[in-house]
Amino acid sequence: MAGVFFALLLVLVIGNGFAAYILQSYHANAVAKLDTLDRMRVLGLQTALQSVRLTDANHALDAYLGGGVDVFSQSLAALEHGGAVAGREIAPLEDPRLRAYLPKIQRDWESFRSRVQSVVLDSYSVKGLSDVGHTGVSSSVLRQWVIDDAEALTQSLQALSHELLEVVQRRKALALGLGAGLLAIDLLVLLVAFVLVRRRLISPLRKLHLSCRDWMRGHFATRIDYKGTDELSDLVQAFNSGAQRIQDLLETTRKDRIGRERSDTIFRGLAVNSMVGIYLAEGERFSFVSAKMAEIFGYTPQEMIDTLPVMGVIVPRERYLVAESIKASLKRKDGTVRYERHGRRKDGTVIDVEVFSSSLQVGEATAIIGIVQDITERKNAEASAQLAGIAYENSGEAIAVTDAAGVIMDVNPAYARITGRWADEVVGEMLPLLKPGRHNRDFYDAMWHAINTTGRWEGEYWSRRKSGEDYAERVVVDTAWNHDGSVNCRVAMVSDITEKKHAEKQVWWQAHHDPLTALPNRQYFNDRLERSVERVARGGPPLALMFLDLDGFKAINDSMGHAVGDQVLTEVAGRLRACAGEAGFVARLGGDEFVVLLGGAGDQAQVEGLRRDIMRSVTAPYLMAGESLRVSASIGIALYPKDAEDKDSLLRHVDLAMYAAKAEGPNHHRYFDKDMRTRARMLRDLVQGLPGALADEQFFLVYQPIYDMGTGRLSEAEALLRWNHPELGIIRPMDFLPMVEDRQLIGTIGDWVLDRVATQASDWRARYGGEFRVAVNVSPAQLEGGEGNRLEWLECLRRHGLAADGIVLEFSERALAGMGVGALANLRSLREAGMGIGLDAFGIGSASMSTIGRMPADYIKLDHATTAHIVEDVQALHVCEAIILLAHKLGVQVIAEGVTSEAQHELLLRAGCDAGQGYWYDEPLEPAGLERRLAERRGRVARGV
């Protein structure tokens, strides 16, 4: 019956807990949803405010869009499908009335996000230089649109919050009624259970408790009066029976004890108070063992009596000798014998024991009584004294014994070998270590303080031999005390550690310096940077960190060999050291990467001056292997604490600044700014989306026509890759192709581009004429895969029915200059098969022209920077004319990029430029748009125009 009630009570408790858990979970979920809606309203308003700032040219550079857009989208997805927001798990909305609001919020959010995206893209395009962006809409209109969309989104969120709050209020009223009902049921069940348990269990147990208490007080005649048929009845019977047996046993024990006490009193009194072990052996077993005897061998007395034979306490190899000693004692008249042997303790430890034994007659048997003494300490002391004398005379370390004041009383032979001074020369003098000499007063004060307070000092000390040679010694000074606490003597152990100190210094240098340039390495730099940051945090002056990456160094290694490359790196290291001087810390991180840490960089002019010195010095010619070589450097600069909160963020930010400088071309520098952090975050999002972009068909191609400047004829187009990101919109290749190469996806995407271009070009040739070509931008990494890549490209053209001369492979001048031997071999094979070669982004200079010799090209393209200023800058026009003239001398055609005006066209035409492309001729077109241009060209040809 009690079990049934307890089961009901357990079910009720579990039910109460489950109900409370459900109510609490619902309340927590409702609060989380309300908090999420509030957060979404705040994020919407913050995003709107930052977007309005982006439309304002005066504040565009200060505006910053954080991760609010991602958090809002995650929150909206969590309300609809569930998920985590800001570390909190959000359950989806289940009430149909609440879910009815989500479609409108989604539409409002998509409208608002699209508007914000337009504002962001507009701000990146125009950089706040005009009130009207590339969309053609004024900033005031954009601001009003953003405000309207934000207001609509906020009203939708507010309506959902009000509806959710009303649902929570109704659920709360229902929960209160349910809780009152559960409380009433709980009270009723507890009352019934209490009455039952008190009657059937508590009262009988109380009787048993009182009887046990009497029993513990010695009243063994106590009995329990209880009648019943349950388990308690069996327990009471067992209690009464046990009490009777104990009472009988105590009486028997009392009688036996009186007899034993009479016979053992005298012997045990002597054995217990003895300072030596006493035993009594009958035959091969112990019949008595004193406490001291058991303590000597690590047993209890009863263990030795019950389980241990007499010979068990002797080491096996000496048991025969002990047996012979016992036999000898039995033959003597007095039966006594003394011997020293090695005993074995319970834990296996071997000890030295001295035994005095005597035989006696016990009844008809002969017994042995003996006294055992542990003499291990005495033996060890004797052995130690002997060994100490041997060690003192033959030690490889110098030992000097002094009095309490440090005056030498004796030295061993090793002291003379190390110091060059014999005992008769130093006895009576102060130990050199203990008197002021080569170290400052604080050193000796601290040493004597340790000796006088603890009796010991240990440390390193530079001393001088009798010959005048300096050497390093490791010294340990210990004190020997008398029994009254006074100083007996002091012992100094001296070791020569001169070679060790030199070796440690060399090992430290090798571990913290680059073996090629002798500059500090990455480990040394990290330690120095951490200490410098800590010094600034304690109030020290600011510091600047410069990160240098050499431009064009790989080409030197590939063309002239690693030996020349190592000489260049060594020379660069020397020049950086000379520029930095004593104020800067220069280190090589690896490869062609260097860092310069400048302390006390509060003056911006000082940092800029050092940067200019480094640029000027690094870019100066290098005379290597009889040739004059040039390299340049891309430099990123970050300041602490202005640009970072700690060492790690400073390293990240200077790395971002260096890559930003490298993106601008060789020999540039950039200071870190917050836009780099925003761009890095966007690039991270792009990196995460790259693997699935091709599978989701987010990439597409557009074609920019190339027109003959003399005839205006369309004979070629350049294929341009675009990425239609689902959130960021259209992304240009310069923003994602470096990441594609880093993640080794360039081969996959390049094959996709070539396949699409081959399909399109084959169709256009068949429909509009057989001379039309398409130029494709190719990365050198696509040609590094061996002959298989080349064969796959040719097979792709054959599969689509396109002749090899229908494709032109375009490379930048810098990419072609840095190509390896394998890539150049593949490129020559493709040219021999009929493919055209074009050099893109071409500029002036001997290095640029030399690339044509490495790979003869069909044409070169003048880059935007070369053609942009030819109208207003005569010098720029002369540069273009010189490049065109030189290219024609080499038999290479010239195409001008970035032609945006008729004036540019006329000047380039007069300079002899062959063809051009740019927005003045045509913008990049979809395939259908380019087909219209080809159809128009065919019509003009048919009309003879």
Short mmCIF file of C-alpha atoms in Angstrom, two decimals, residues 397-407 431-435 443 447-448 450-461 473-481 487 489-495:
data_model
loop_
_atom_site.label_atom_id
_atom_site.label_comp_id
_atom_site.label_asym_id
_atom_site.label_seq_id
_atom_site.Cartn_x
_atom_site.Cartn_y
_atom_site.Cartn_z
CA GLU A 397 84.00 19.69 -9.04
CA ALA A 398 85.99 22.05 -6.87
CA ILE A 399 85.09 21.91 -3.16
CA ALA A 400 86.09 24.52 -0.62
CA VAL A 401 85.35 24.27 3.12
CA THR A 402 85.19 27.59 4.97
CA ASP A 403 84.35 28.80 8.44
CA ALA A 404 81.23 30.83 9.26
CA ALA A 405 82.87 34.04 7.95
CA GLY A 406 83.90 32.49 4.60
CA VAL A 407 87.62 31.96 5.36
CA LEU A 431 86.68 32.57 -0.59
CA PRO A 432 86.70 34.86 -3.69
CA LEU A 433 82.97 34.38 -4.23
CA LEU A 434 82.15 35.69 -0.73
CA LYS A 435 84.05 38.99 -0.89
CA PHE A 443 74.74 40.93 -5.67
CA MET A 447 73.95 36.33 -1.52
CA TRP A 448 74.95 36.84 2.14
CA ALA A 450 70.39 34.00 1.61
CA ILE A 451 73.36 32.28 3.32
CA ASN A 452 72.62 33.80 6.74
CA THR A 453 68.86 33.18 6.64
CA THR A 454 68.54 29.83 4.82
CA GLY A 455 72.09 28.50 5.01
CA ARG A 456 72.20 28.03 1.23
CA TRP A 457 72.94 30.06 -1.90
CA GLU A 458 73.11 28.90 -5.50
CA GLY A 459 74.03 30.92 -8.55
CA GLU A 460 76.48 31.76 -11.32
CA TYR A 461 79.59 33.90 -10.91
CA GLU A 473 81.45 29.06 -12.52
CA ARG A 474 78.32 27.57 -11.02
CA VAL A 475 78.51 27.78 -7.22
CA VAL A 476 76.41 26.09 -4.52
CA VAL A 477 77.12 27.16 -0.93
CA ASP A 478 75.66 25.00 1.87
CA THR A 479 76.00 25.37 5.64
CA ALA A 480 76.68 22.61 8.17
CA TRP A 481 75.14 23.34 11.60
CA VAL A 487 77.55 27.33 12.13
CA CYS A 489 81.34 25.22 8.48
CA ARG A 490 80.28 26.19 4.99
CA VAL A 491 80.89 24.03 1.89
CA ALA A 492 81.14 25.60 -1.56
CA MET A 493 80.78 23.38 -4.68
CA VAL A 494 82.28 25.09 -7.76
CA SER A 495 81.74 23.93 -11.39
#
